[in-house]
Amino acid sequence: MAAADPPGADLSQLAENLLYQLQENFQALTEKITILLEEMGERIDDLEKHVADLMTEAGIENTDEGQ
């Protein structure tokens, strides 16, 4: 700590660095969760299509017209 630094400057810098690291980690986790949710949505869409195809092959009509 330099003589001209106000008291608590090291603590302030430490807190600022910690907050910056937390923000970076939060952003990385947010991006990862978004990617995983998009992948899950694609898998659900594929599953719905396969189920509909199987129902068609089995001669079962889809009574849920909302999808």
CSV table of N, CA and C in Angstrom, one decimal, residues 22-57:
chain,number,residue,atom,x,y,z
A,22,LEU,N,-17.2,-12.3,-9.6
A,22,LEU,CA,-18.6,-12.9,-9.5
A,22,LEU,C,-19.4,-12.6,-10.7
A,23,GLN,N,-19.3,-11.4,-11.2
A,23,GLN,CA,-20.1,-11.0,-12.4
A,23,GLN,C,-19.6,-11.8,-13.6
A,24,GLU,N,-18.3,-12.1,-13.8
A,24,GLU,CA,-17.8,-12.9,-14.9
A,24,GLU,C,-18.4,-14.3,-14.8
A,25,ASN,N,-18.3,-14.9,-13.5
A,25,ASN,CA,-18.8,-16.2,-13.3
A,25,ASN,C,-20.3,-16.3,-13.6
A,26,PHE,N,-21.1,-15.3,-13.1
A,26,PHE,CA,-22.5,-15.3,-13.3
A,26,PHE,C,-22.8,-15.3,-14.8
A,27,GLN,N,-22.1,-14.4,-15.6
A,27,GLN,CA,-22.3,-14.4,-17.0
A,27,GLN,C,-22.0,-15.7,-17.7
A,28,ALA,N,-20.9,-16.3,-17.3
A,28,ALA,CA,-20.5,-17.6,-17.9
A,28,ALA,C,-21.6,-18.7,-17.6
A,29,LEU,N,-22.1,-18.7,-16.4
A,29,LEU,CA,-23.1,-19.7,-16.0
A,29,LEU,C,-24.4,-19.4,-16.8
A,30,THR,N,-24.8,-18.1,-16.9
A,30,THR,CA,-26.0,-17.7,-17.7
A,30,THR,C,-25.9,-18.2,-19.1
A,31,GLU,N,-24.7,-18.0,-19.7
A,31,GLU,CA,-24.5,-18.5,-21.1
A,31,GLU,C,-24.7,-20.0,-21.2
A,32,LYS,N,-24.0,-20.7,-20.2
A,32,LYS,CA,-24.1,-22.1,-20.3
A,32,LYS,C,-25.5,-22.7,-20.1
A,33,ILE,N,-26.2,-22.1,-19.1
A,33,ILE,CA,-27.6,-22.5,-18.9
A,33,ILE,C,-28.5,-22.2,-20.1
A,34,THR,N,-28.3,-21.1,-20.8
A,34,THR,CA,-29.0,-20.7,-22.0
A,34,THR,C,-28.8,-21.8,-23.1
A,35,ILE,N,-27.5,-22.1,-23.3
A,35,ILE,CA,-27.2,-23.1,-24.3
A,35,ILE,C,-27.8,-24.5,-24.0
A,36,LEU,N,-27.8,-24.9,-22.7
A,36,LEU,CA,-28.4,-26.1,-22.3
A,36,LEU,C,-29.9,-26.1,-22.4
A,37,LEU,N,-30.5,-25.0,-22.1
A,37,LEU,CA,-32.0,-24.9,-22.3
A,37,LEU,C,-32.4,-25.0,-23.8
A,38,GLU,N,-31.6,-24.4,-24.7
A,38,GLU,CA,-31.8,-24.4,-26.1
A,38,GLU,C,-31.7,-25.9,-26.6
A,39,GLU,N,-30.6,-26.6,-26.1
A,39,GLU,CA,-30.5,-28.0,-26.5
A,39,GLU,C,-31.6,-28.8,-26.0
A,40,MET,N,-32.1,-28.6,-24.8
A,40,MET,CA,-33.2,-29.3,-24.2
A,40,MET,C,-34.4,-29.1,-25.1
A,41,GLY,N,-34.7,-27.8,-25.4
A,41,GLY,CA,-35.8,-27.5,-26.3
A,41,GLY,C,-35.8,-28.2,-27.6
A,42,GLU,N,-34.6,-28.3,-28.2
A,42,GLU,CA,-34.5,-29.0,-29.5
A,42,GLU,C,-34.8,-30.5,-29.3
A,43,ARG,N,-34.3,-31.0,-28.2
A,43,ARG,CA,-34.5,-32.5,-27.9
A,43,ARG,C,-36.0,-32.7,-27.7
A,44,ILE,N,-36.7,-31.8,-27.0
A,44,ILE,CA,-38.1,-32.0,-26.8
A,44,ILE,C,-38.9,-31.9,-28.1
A,45,ASP,N,-38.5,-31.0,-28.9
A,45,ASP,CA,-39.1,-30.9,-30.3
A,45,ASP,C,-39.0,-32.1,-31.1
A,46,ASP,N,-37.7,-32.7,-31.0
A,46,ASP,CA,-37.5,-34.0,-31.7
A,46,ASP,C,-38.3,-35.1,-31.2
A,47,LEU,N,-38.4,-35.1,-29.8
A,47,LEU,CA,-39.2,-36.2,-29.2
A,47,LEU,C,-40.7,-36.1,-29.6
A,48,GLU,N,-41.2,-34.8,-29.6
A,48,GLU,CA,-42.6,-34.6,-30.0
A,48,GLU,C,-42.8,-35.1,-31.4
A,49,LYS,N,-41.9,-34.8,-32.3
A,49,LYS,CA,-42.0,-35.2,-33.7
A,49,LYS,C,-42.0,-36.7,-33.8
A,50,HIS,N,-41.1,-37.4,-33.1
A,50,HIS,CA,-41.0,-38.9,-33.1
A,50,HIS,C,-42.2,-39.5,-32.5
A,51,VAL,N,-42.8,-39.0,-31.5
A,51,VAL,CA,-44.0,-39.5,-30.9
A,51,VAL,C,-45.1,-39.3,-31.9
A,52,ALA,N,-45.2,-38.2,-32.5
A,52,ALA,CA,-46.3,-38.0,-33.5
A,52,ALA,C,-46.1,-38.9,-34.7
A,53,ASP,N,-44.9,-39.2,-35.1
A,53,ASP,CA,-44.7,-40.1,-36.2
A,53,ASP,C,-45.1,-41.5,-35.8
A,54,LEU,N,-44.7,-41.9,-34.6
A,54,LEU,CA,-45.1,-43.2,-34.1
A,54,LEU,C,-46.6,-43.4,-34.0
A,55,MET,N,-47.3,-42.3,-33.5
A,55,MET,CA,-48.7,-42.3,-33.4
A,55,MET,C,-49.4,-42.5,-34.8
A,56,THR,N,-48.8,-41.8,-35.8
A,56,THR,CA,-49.3,-41.9,-37.1
A,56,THR,C,-49.2,-43.3,-37.7
A,57,GLU,N,-48.0,-43.9,-37.4
A,57,GLU,CA,-47.7,-45.3,-37.9
A,57,GLU,C,-48.7,-46.3,-37.2
